[in-house]
Tab-separated table of C-alpha atoms (C1' of nucleotides) in Angstrom:
chain	number	residue	atom	x	y	z
A	389	MET	CA	-3.777	-77.861	7.858
A	390	ALA	CA	-3.654	-74.595	9.724
A	391	ARG	CA	-4.253	-75.309	13.319
A	392	ALA	CA	-5.088	-73.651	16.578
A	393	ALA	CA	-1.556	-74.142	17.797
A	394	THR	CA	-0.610	-70.945	16.026
A	395	ALA	CA	-1.361	-69.026	19.163
A	396	ILE	CA	1.413	-70.785	21.066
A	397	ARG	CA	3.876	-71.012	18.243
A	398	HIS	CA	6.401	-68.852	19.930
A	399	THR	CA	6.006	-70.049	23.442
A	400	HIS	CA	8.745	-72.157	24.868
A	401	LYS	CA	6.802	-75.381	24.583
A	402	MET	CA	5.251	-75.666	21.182
A	403	GLN	CA	2.658	-78.374	20.734
A	404	GLY	CA	2.251	-79.230	17.121
A	405	GLY	CA	2.349	-77.222	13.995
A	406	ASP	CA	4.237	-78.046	10.839
A	407	ARG	CA	7.523	-76.619	11.946
A	408	ASN	CA	7.666	-78.516	15.187
A	409	ARG	CA	7.039	-82.053	13.963
A	410	PRO	CA	10.625	-82.837	12.972
A	411	VAL	CA	11.885	-81.845	16.415
A	412	LEU	CA	9.245	-83.905	18.187
A	413	LEU	CA	10.105	-86.866	15.991
A	414	LEU	CA	13.823	-86.574	16.681
A	415	GLU	CA	13.305	-86.167	20.415
A	416	TRP	CA	11.200	-89.302	20.408
A	417	TYR	CA	13.696	-91.149	18.227
A	418	ASP	CA	16.646	-90.256	20.441
A	419	ARG	CA	14.867	-91.866	23.370
A	420	ASN	CA	13.141	-94.791	21.650
A	421	ARG	CA	15.108	-95.840	18.581
A	422	ARG	CA	15.469	-99.547	17.993
A	423	LEU	CA	18.868	-101.139	18.097
A	424	LEU	CA	19.176	-102.955	14.801
A	425	PRO	CA	22.166	-104.839	13.372
A	426	TRP	CA	22.397	-102.601	10.322
A	427	ARG	CA	21.900	-99.364	12.193
A	428	ALA	CA	24.883	-97.256	13.284
A	429	LEU	CA	24.997	-96.124	16.880
A	430	PRO	CA	24.964	-92.371	17.491
A	431	GLY	CA	28.356	-91.002	16.509
A	432	GLU	CA	29.318	-94.166	14.660
A	433	PRO	CA	30.075	-94.074	10.942
A	434	VAL	CA	27.291	-95.385	8.699
A	435	ASP	CA	28.214	-98.193	6.325
A	436	PRO	CA	26.294	-97.714	3.056
A	437	TYR	CA	26.795	-101.401	2.241
A	438	ARG	CA	24.923	-102.432	5.375
A	439	VAL	CA	22.205	-99.891	4.759
A	440	TRP	CA	21.773	-101.152	1.213
A	441	LEU	CA	21.799	-104.835	2.181
A	442	SER	CA	19.259	-104.285	4.950
A	443	GLU	CA	16.989	-102.167	2.774
A	444	ILE	CA	16.856	-104.821	0.074
A	445	MET	CA	16.122	-107.560	2.596
A	446	LEU	CA	13.503	-105.452	4.336
A	447	GLN	CA	11.464	-104.921	1.189
A	448	GLN	CA	8.084	-106.410	2.128
A	449	THR	CA	9.772	-108.418	4.860
A	450	THR	CA	9.655	-108.039	8.629
A	451	VAL	CA	12.602	-106.958	10.780
A	452	LYS	CA	12.389	-110.196	12.746
A	453	THR	CA	12.641	-112.343	9.639
A	454	VAL	CA	15.499	-110.338	8.171
A	455	GLY	CA	17.701	-110.366	11.292
A	456	PRO	CA	19.419	-113.764	10.942
A	457	TYR	CA	19.700	-113.466	7.165
A	458	PHE	CA	21.400	-110.106	7.471
A	459	GLU	CA	23.939	-111.460	9.954
A	460	LYS	CA	24.761	-114.431	7.769
A	461	PHE	CA	25.169	-112.366	4.639
A	462	LEU	CA	27.348	-109.829	6.417
A	463	ALA	CA	29.560	-112.520	7.929
A	464	ARG	CA	30.066	-114.207	4.574
A	465	TRP	CA	30.287	-111.091	2.412
A	466	PRO	CA	31.518	-108.181	4.544
A	467	ASP	CA	31.568	-105.662	1.703
A	468	VAL	CA	30.274	-105.025	-1.829
A	469	ALA	CA	33.429	-106.311	-3.469
A	470	ALA	CA	33.136	-109.644	-1.673
A	471	MET	CA	29.517	-109.981	-2.683
A	472	ALA	CA	30.304	-109.051	-6.272
A	473	ARG	CA	32.794	-111.905	-6.392
A	474	ALA	CA	30.258	-114.451	-5.126
A	475	SER	CA	28.294	-116.633	-7.516
A	476	LEU	CA	24.598	-115.991	-8.025
A	477	ASP	CA	23.882	-119.535	-6.930
A	478	ASP	CA	25.654	-119.004	-3.607
A	479	ILE	CA	23.538	-115.918	-3.034
A	480	LEU	CA	20.319	-117.720	-3.958
A	481	ARG	CA	21.165	-120.504	-1.535
A	482	MET	CA	21.780	-118.034	1.271
A	483	TRP	CA	18.578	-116.214	0.343
A	484	ALA	CA	16.421	-119.361	0.297
A	485	GLY	CA	13.417	-118.904	2.555
A	486	LEU	CA	13.403	-115.112	2.447
A	487	GLY	CA	11.103	-114.934	-0.560
A	488	TYR	CA	10.879	-112.563	-3.520
A	489	TYR	CA	13.880	-114.176	-5.118
A	490	SER	CA	14.342	-111.552	-7.795
A	491	ARG	CA	15.716	-109.469	-4.943
A	492	ALA	CA	18.612	-111.914	-4.625
A	493	ARG	CA	19.315	-111.747	-8.353
A	494	ASN	CA	19.246	-107.956	-8.276
A	495	LEU	CA	21.370	-107.916	-5.138
A	496	HIS	CA	24.125	-109.712	-6.960
A	497	ALA	CA	23.749	-107.637	-10.109
A	498	CYS	CA	23.868	-104.469	-8.023
A	499	ALA	CA	27.032	-105.521	-6.194
A	500	VAL	CA	28.727	-106.275	-9.502
A	501	LYS	CA	27.701	-102.915	-10.894
A	502	VAL	CA	28.805	-100.952	-7.844
A	503	LEU	CA	32.190	-102.629	-8.000
A	504	ARG	CA	32.628	-102.209	-11.747
A	505	ASP	CA	31.044	-98.794	-12.350
A	506	HIS	CA	31.575	-97.078	-9.014
A	507	GLY	CA	34.850	-98.509	-7.762
A	508	GLY	CA	33.144	-100.446	-4.989
A	509	ARG	CA	31.573	-97.397	-3.364
A	510	PHE	CA	27.864	-96.771	-3.400
A	511	PRO	CA	26.841	-93.580	-5.185
A	512	ASP	CA	25.606	-90.953	-2.733
A	513	THR	CA	22.790	-89.375	-4.707
A	514	GLU	CA	19.248	-90.563	-5.050
A	515	GLU	CA	19.428	-90.368	-8.817
A	516	ASP	CA	22.518	-92.538	-9.152
A	517	LEU	CA	21.237	-95.036	-6.595
A	518	ARG	CA	17.964	-95.303	-8.488
A	519	ALA	CA	19.865	-96.530	-11.544
A	520	LEU	CA	21.077	-99.629	-9.709
A	521	PRO	CA	19.218	-102.956	-10.041
A	522	GLY	CA	16.769	-103.657	-7.228
A	523	ILE	CA	16.804	-100.052	-6.058
A	524	GLY	CA	13.508	-98.281	-6.707
A	525	PRO	CA	12.185	-94.934	-5.506
A	526	TYR	CA	11.836	-95.978	-1.898
A	527	THR	CA	15.189	-97.697	-1.498
A	528	ALA	CA	17.087	-94.951	-3.311
A	529	ALA	CA	15.623	-92.359	-0.961
A	530	ALA	CA	16.237	-94.556	2.078
A	531	ILE	CA	19.914	-95.110	1.287
A	532	ALA	CA	20.432	-91.473	0.320
A	533	ALA	CA	18.867	-90.288	3.581
A	534	ILE	CA	20.182	-92.898	6.002
A	535	ALA	CA	23.666	-93.502	4.609
A	536	PHE	CA	24.392	-90.053	3.176
A	537	ASN	CA	22.066	-87.699	5.037
A	538	ARG	CA	20.504	-86.425	1.860
A	539	ARG	CA	17.425	-84.381	2.550
A	540	THR	CA	14.862	-86.743	1.097
A	541	MET	CA	11.997	-88.770	2.489
A	542	PRO	CA	11.685	-92.478	1.740
A	543	VAL	CA	8.030	-93.476	1.967
A	544	ASP	CA	7.397	-97.076	2.923
A	545	GLY	CA	4.282	-98.773	4.247
A	546	ASN	CA	4.948	-97.517	7.763
A	547	ILE	CA	5.319	-93.926	6.718
A	548	GLU	CA	2.275	-94.155	4.466
A	549	ARG	CA	0.273	-95.214	7.475
A	550	VAL	CA	1.679	-92.582	9.834
A	551	VAL	CA	1.260	-89.784	7.313
A	552	SER	CA	-2.199	-90.841	6.171
A	553	ARG	CA	-3.311	-90.659	9.802
A	554	LEU	CA	-1.471	-87.486	10.688
A	555	PHE	CA	-3.174	-85.667	7.830
A	556	ALA	CA	-6.319	-87.817	7.650
A	557	VAL	CA	-5.844	-88.596	3.975
A	558	ASP	CA	-9.229	-89.905	2.894
A	559	GLU	CA	-8.194	-90.800	-0.596
A	560	PRO	CA	-7.404	-94.525	-0.847
A	561	LEU	CA	-4.075	-96.086	-1.790
A	562	PRO	CA	-2.490	-96.453	-4.221
A	563	LYS	CA	-4.042	-93.327	-5.721
A	564	ALA	CA	-3.076	-91.315	-2.659
A	565	LYS	CA	0.631	-92.091	-2.991
A	566	PRO	CA	1.697	-88.800	-4.580
A	567	ARG	CA	-0.187	-86.746	-2.006
A	568	ILE	CA	1.150	-88.818	0.885
A	569	HIS	CA	4.659	-88.427	-0.447
A	570	THR	CA	4.288	-84.663	-0.606
A	571	LEU	CA	2.926	-84.550	2.928
A	572	ALA	CA	5.652	-86.881	4.186
A	573	ALA	CA	8.340	-84.602	2.767
A	574	THR	CA	7.034	-81.730	4.879
A	575	LEU	CA	8.143	-83.686	7.948
A	576	LEU	CA	11.731	-82.995	6.995
A	577	GLY	CA	11.202	-79.388	8.000
A	578	PRO	CA	11.832	-76.344	5.827
A	579	SER	CA	14.593	-76.735	3.265
A	580	ARG	CA	17.648	-74.555	3.255
A	581	SER	CA	18.446	-72.438	0.267
A	582	GLY	CA	21.496	-73.149	-1.818
A	583	ARG	CA	21.981	-76.728	-0.741
A	584	ASP	CA	20.644	-80.021	-2.010
A	585	GLY	CA	20.461	-81.312	1.487
A	586	LYS	CA	23.758	-83.015	1.925
A	587	SER	CA	24.974	-81.920	5.292
A	588	ARG	CA	28.312	-80.516	6.297
A	589	ALA	CA	31.290	-82.645	5.393
A	590	GLY	CA	32.031	-83.601	8.971
A	591	ASP	CA	28.515	-84.822	9.596
A	592	VAL	CA	27.870	-86.686	6.434
A	593	LYS	CA	28.612	-90.137	7.664
A	594	THR	CA	27.742	-89.996	11.303
A	595	ARG	CA	24.425	-90.055	13.045
A	596	ALA	CA	23.436	-87.241	15.301
A	597	GLY	CA	26.634	-85.309	15.175
A	598	ARG	CA	30.329	-85.973	15.505
A	599	ASP	CA	30.302	-86.097	19.256
A	600	GLY	CA	27.630	-88.750	19.278
A	601	LYS	CA	25.277	-86.503	21.170
A	602	SER	CA	21.747	-86.378	19.911
A	603	ARG	CA	20.476	-82.984	19.038
A	604	ALA	CA	16.822	-83.020	18.245
A	605	SER	CA	17.030	-79.388	17.253
A	606	ASP	CA	19.503	-80.246	14.502
A	607	VAL	CA	16.680	-80.990	12.106
A	608	LYS	CA	18.426	-79.946	8.951
A	609	THR	CA	21.237	-82.462	9.150
A	610	ARG	CA	19.269	-85.460	10.326
A	611	ALA	CA	17.030	-86.408	7.400
A	612	GLY	CA	17.930	-90.079	7.796
A	613	ASP	CA	16.987	-90.039	11.459
A	614	ILE	CA	13.674	-88.364	10.734
A	615	ALA	CA	12.854	-91.096	8.240
A	616	GLN	CA	13.899	-93.816	10.654
A	617	ALA	CA	11.965	-92.115	13.426
A	618	LEU	CA	8.816	-92.358	11.320
A	619	MET	CA	9.506	-96.010	10.558
A	620	ASP	CA	10.084	-96.849	14.212
A	621	LEU	CA	7.001	-94.876	15.124
A	622	GLY	CA	4.962	-96.832	12.602
A	623	ALA	CA	6.370	-100.133	13.836
A	624	ALA	CA	5.972	-99.496	17.563
A	625	ILE	CA	3.273	-96.864	18.096
A	626	CYS	CA	1.311	-96.059	14.971
A	627	THR	CA	0.584	-99.714	14.241
A	628	PRO	CA	-2.028	-100.942	11.753
A	629	LYS	CA	-4.334	-102.123	14.535
A	630	LYS	CA	-4.772	-100.531	17.945
A	631	PRO	CA	-2.203	-97.765	17.646
A	632	SER	CA	-0.843	-96.501	20.983
A	633	CYS	CA	-1.784	-92.890	20.443
A	634	VAL	CA	-1.174	-91.985	24.076
A	635	LEU	CA	2.505	-92.692	23.565
A	636	CYS	CA	2.791	-90.873	20.256
A	637	PRO	CA	4.845	-87.674	20.101
A	638	LEU	CA	2.575	-86.382	17.335
A	639	SER	CA	-0.776	-87.296	18.835
A	640	ASP	CA	-1.737	-83.700	19.658
A	641	ASP	CA	-1.152	-82.939	16.030
A	642	CYS	CA	-2.852	-85.929	14.415
A	643	ALA	CA	-5.916	-85.213	12.299
A	644	ALA	CA	-7.172	-88.801	12.362
A	645	ARG	CA	-6.751	-88.977	16.120
A	646	ALA	CA	-8.772	-85.794	16.446
A	647	ARG	CA	-11.543	-87.472	14.468
A	648	GLY	CA	-11.216	-90.679	16.424
A	649	ASP	CA	-11.010	-92.881	13.345
A	650	GLN	CA	-7.240	-93.379	13.188
A	651	GLU	CA	-7.587	-97.139	12.746
A	652	THR	CA	-9.346	-96.662	9.424
A	653	PHE	CA	-6.202	-95.258	7.825
A	654	PRO	CA	-4.691	-95.717	5.400
A	655	ARG	CA	-7.730	-96.212	3.188
A	656	LYS	CA	-7.157	-98.809	0.499
A	657	THR	CA	-8.893	-99.923	-2.637
A	658	PRO	CA	-9.501	-103.654	-2.324
A	659	LYS	CA	-7.670	-105.905	-4.738
A	660	LYS	CA	-9.126	-109.067	-6.157
A	661	ALA	CA	-8.029	-112.352	-4.704
A	662	GLY	CA	-6.184	-114.817	-6.909
A	663	GLU	CA	-7.861	-118.026	-7.969
A	664	LEU	CA	-6.835	-121.324	-6.401
A	665	ARG	CA	-4.436	-123.296	-8.585
A	666	ARG	CA	-3.866	-127.022	-8.347
A	667	GLY	CA	-1.122	-129.347	-9.420
A	668	ALA	CA	0.960	-132.338	-8.460
A	669	ALA	CA	4.491	-132.613	-7.120
A	670	PHE	CA	6.623	-135.711	-7.510
A	671	VAL	CA	9.005	-136.808	-4.814
A	672	VAL	CA	11.179	-139.527	-6.309
A	673	ARG	CA	13.614	-141.402	-4.109
A	674	ARG	CA	16.669	-143.249	-5.333
A	675	GLY	CA	18.077	-144.686	-2.141
A	676	SER	CA	18.867	-141.699	0.012
A	677	GLU	CA	18.590	-139.243	-2.869
A	678	VAL	CA	15.713	-137.261	-4.334
A	679	LEU	CA	15.110	-136.003	-7.847
A	680	VAL	CA	15.261	-132.233	-8.323
A	681	ARG	CA	15.651	-129.621	-11.014
A	682	THR	CA	16.280	-125.892	-11.269
A	683	ARG	CA	13.444	-123.579	-12.173
A	684	PRO	CA	13.795	-121.095	-15.034
A	685	ALA	CA	15.926	-118.088	-14.091
A	686	LYS	CA	13.064	-115.599	-14.025
A	687	GLY	CA	9.482	-115.581	-12.864
A	688	LEU	CA	7.967	-117.422	-9.944
A	689	LEU	CA	10.684	-118.886	-7.682
A	690	GLY	CA	13.133	-118.034	-10.449
A	691	GLY	CA	16.424	-119.922	-10.330
A	692	MET	CA	15.393	-121.917	-7.296
A	693	THR	CA	15.506	-125.688	-6.796
A	694	GLU	CA	12.321	-127.757	-6.943
A	695	VAL	CA	11.154	-131.331	-7.230
A	696	PRO	CA	9.443	-131.971	-10.564
A	697	THR	CA	5.853	-130.788	-10.610
A	698	SER	CA	2.973	-130.624	-13.024
A	699	THR	CA	1.697	-127.314	-14.280
A	700	TRP	CA	-0.194	-125.280	-11.691
A	701	LEU	CA	-3.577	-124.416	-13.082
A	702	ALA	CA	-6.954	-123.381	-11.790
A	703	ALA	CA	-9.326	-126.317	-11.791
A	704	GLN	CA	-6.788	-128.935	-12.734
A	705	ASP	CA	-7.735	-132.387	-11.515
A	706	ASP	CA	-5.440	-135.070	-10.129
A	707	THR	CA	-5.635	-137.239	-13.221
A	708	ALA	CA	-4.440	-134.493	-15.509
A	709	ALA	CA	-1.659	-133.582	-13.120
A	710	LEU	CA	-0.479	-137.171	-12.676
A	711	LYS	CA	-0.023	-137.505	-16.417
A	712	GLN	CA	2.760	-134.941	-16.149
A	713	ALA	CA	4.890	-137.098	-13.880
A	714	PRO	CA	8.568	-137.263	-14.856
A	715	CYS	CA	9.469	-140.057	-17.266
A	716	LEU	CA	11.717	-142.551	-15.562
A	717	GLU	CA	13.101	-145.636	-17.262
A	718	SER	CA	11.772	-147.968	-14.630
A	719	ALA	CA	8.202	-146.620	-14.857
A	720	PRO	CA	7.624	-146.391	-11.129
A	721	ARG	CA	4.353	-146.907	-9.349
A	722	TRP	CA	3.176	-143.540	-8.062
A	723	ARG	CA	1.675	-143.403	-4.602
A	724	ARG	CA	-0.400	-140.429	-3.682
A	725	LYS	CA	0.286	-139.149	-0.216
A	726	ALA	CA	-2.778	-138.451	1.892
A	727	GLY	CA	-3.638	-134.787	2.135
A	728	ALA	CA	-1.921	-132.093	0.135
A	729	VAL	CA	0.479	-129.206	0.461
A	730	THR	CA	-1.088	-125.784	0.435
A	731	HIS	CA	0.824	-122.590	-0.038
A	732	VAL	CA	-0.249	-118.992	-0.451
A	733	PHE	CA	1.626	-116.794	-2.867
A	734	THR	CA	0.994	-113.103	-3.087
A	735	HIS	CA	-1.301	-113.420	-6.055
A	736	PHE	CA	-2.732	-116.937	-5.816
A	737	PRO	CA	-3.169	-119.857	-3.422
A	738	LEU	CA	-1.734	-123.212	-4.468
A	739	GLU	CA	-2.689	-126.768	-3.623
A	740	LEU	CA	-0.250	-129.482	-4.559
A	741	ALA	CA	-0.999	-133.203	-4.426
A	742	VAL	CA	2.177	-135.091	-3.566
A	743	TYR	CA	3.105	-138.341	-5.303
A	744	THR	CA	6.013	-140.481	-4.240
A	745	ALA	CA	7.924	-143.279	-5.902
A	746	ALA	CA	11.123	-145.209	-5.324
A	747	VAL	CA	13.361	-146.157	-8.224
A	748	ALA	CA	16.260	-148.548	-8.678
A	749	ARG	CA	19.742	-147.560	-7.661
A	750	ARG	CA	21.214	-146.647	-11.016
A	751	THR	CA	18.169	-145.031	-12.541
A	752	ALA	CA	19.248	-142.045	-14.614
A	753	ALA	CA	17.802	-138.601	-13.924
A	754	PRO	CA	15.589	-137.371	-16.777
A	755	GLU	CA	16.868	-134.561	-18.966
A	756	GLY	CA	17.390	-131.356	-16.990
A	757	MET	CA	17.045	-133.065	-13.615
A	758	ARG	CA	19.506	-134.388	-11.056
A	759	TRP	CA	19.759	-136.482	-7.920
A	760	VAL	CA	20.555	-134.793	-4.645
A	761	PRO	CA	21.316	-136.569	-1.351
A	762	ILE	CA	18.564	-135.849	1.124
A	763	ALA	CA	21.203	-134.930	3.672
A	764	ARG	CA	22.396	-132.160	1.372
A	765	LEU	CA	19.053	-130.573	0.592
A	766	ASN	CA	19.887	-127.788	2.987
A	767	ASP	CA	22.673	-126.764	0.617
A	768	GLU	CA	20.157	-126.278	-2.171
A	769	ALA	CA	18.315	-123.076	-3.017
A	770	LEU	CA	15.075	-124.602	-1.792
A	771	PRO	CA	12.114	-122.265	-1.412
A	772	ASN	CA	9.863	-123.008	1.529
A	773	LEU	CA	7.126	-124.366	-0.690
A	774	MET	CA	9.490	-127.122	-1.775
A	775	ARG	CA	10.579	-127.782	1.790
A	776	LYS	CA	6.958	-128.368	2.613
A	777	VAL	CA	6.472	-130.617	-0.419
A	778	ILE	CA	9.521	-132.744	0.325
A	779	ALA	CA	8.691	-132.999	4.005
A	780	HIS	CA	5.185	-134.101	3.076
A	781	GLY	CA	6.447	-136.599	0.530
A	782	LEU	CA	9.010	-138.190	2.787
A	783	GLY	CA	6.804	-138.119	5.832
A	784	ASP	CA	8.546	-138.511	9.133
A	785	GLU	CA	11.430	-140.369	7.623
A	786	MET	CA	14.806	-139.645	9.149
A	787	GLU	CA	16.975	-136.735	8.083
A	788	ILE	CA	14.234	-134.837	6.425
A	789	HIS	CA	12.651	-134.232	9.750
A	790	ALA	CA	15.303	-131.706	10.581
A	791	LEU	CA	14.623	-129.973	7.292
A	792	ALA	CA	10.925	-129.671	7.960
A	793	THR	CA	11.324	-128.357	11.467
A	794	ARG	CA	14.301	-126.120	10.902
A	795	ARG	CA	12.273	-122.968	10.746
A	796	LYS	CA	10.118	-123.728	13.732
A	797	GLN	CA	13.212	-124.094	15.856
A	798	GLN	CA	14.234	-120.613	14.783
A	799	GLU	CA	17.670	-121.646	13.728
A	800	GLY	CA	17.522	-119.120	10.966
A	801	PRO	CA	18.452	-119.547	7.337
A	802	PRO	CA	20.456	-122.480	5.986
A	803	ALA	CA	24.167	-122.219	6.506
B	59	DA	C1'	-0.373	-99.470	-14.984
B	60	DA	C1'	-1.813	-103.129	-12.994
B	61	DG	C1'	-0.188	-107.722	-12.308
B	62	DC	C1'	3.630	-110.428	-10.901
B	63	DC	C1'	6.667	-111.741	-7.195
B	64	DG	C1'	7.318	-115.388	-0.985
B	65	DT	C1'	6.794	-116.014	3.429
B	66	DG	C1'	5.598	-115.922	8.373
B	67	DG	C1'	3.054	-113.887	12.061
B	68	DC	C1'	-0.856	-111.891	13.945
B	69	DC	C1'	-5.744	-111.569	15.671
C	1261	DT	C1'	-9.155	-119.602	10.146
C	1262	DG	C1'	-8.482	-116.497	6.696
C	1263	DG	C1'	-7.373	-112.049	5.569
C	1264	DC	C1'	-4.149	-108.560	6.430
C	1265	DC	C1'	0.339	-106.926	6.950
C	1266	DA	C1'	5.713	-106.311	6.439
C	1267	DA	C1'	11.786	-100.820	5.334
C	1268	DG	C1'	8.796	-102.460	-2.779
C	1269	DG	C1'	10.689	-103.312	-7.554
C	1270	DC	C1'	10.026	-104.769	-12.175
C	1271	DT	C1'	7.585	-105.056	-16.426
DNA sequence: AAGCCGTGGCC
DNA sequence: TGGCCAAGGCT
């Protein structure tokens, strides 16, 4: 990692070198930082609740997708105590469509724990944060750095990419994680002796100094900004494909760029694709109502609402799936809708045949199921898969149309 | 420790 | 169009 820049280390314009990277990053960040709803403006106090909420939502989820959800959650639950008082079902309904629903369960559990065990204030150390549900190594470091200016480096996918290029880490992920983390931490600059990294009392909760002025030279008290600089850099410049190296503040210092193969980083070991699973979904209408049930609390789509379905198995044929239709007193005639609903989960693709039936007005819901007015489906914790299934089953009929097209119109999450 | 866990956008 | 990617955590 020693580089030729040594010769100009002490000149007034240093180009590269380990010690200079944090300053270059902060200078770039002070000019190019994104304005995000959960991000404090320079000089503004940081709200750990907002940092936490955004970090949970942003786990494996894009900034664009999170935006409207974050605003809705914040408007409804302005602080941890308010969220702790909410019901899990209310949170699941607000979360519907965001995916990875265990995050919503942990969100609620975390709020309850912060209120009960920490008096409604988030702990300000990485270790204590790590003990909270839904907060792993990354999120603990992110909150500690961004909300409390702890000198620690959260390493997300963006930073893995930036760092793997900067140092040309040839070893593939995930094996390279420890090395990348070590290298990433060097971007915080040299540590001070006798401190754990928490900055002076007056600076703890503000970005870039009390006066709101950005000081790129103030490396030691801006760990959170260095981390966010790397994330913004990864999102805007050091992108997975076609990175804009000419605009990068670290380009003169980038090992991959020097080799010309920056797009090949980070290296990754390929993972095996999941096998296609098939099944059937049953859309039963009783007048203007449909039959639904709640999925088991944990596991796939845990705690979410669904229409009854067969098991989802590899190589399951339609006949086998149809035999698992819900038992209704009036023994309806099932009609198979043309086509099918396909959905891709992280670990397997799914193809669901959709059967519809109409039953008499006072038909009872089978054990564990219930009738819901179609007009009120938006109040349910309906994952997008089930929105697709219901839209397919009901076709272009009336109210459901709004349900099916809600997302396309970018109206955001259900109210 | 590797598999489980959603969804939408992009090229 | 399909594979990749996105501010990962849990078991």
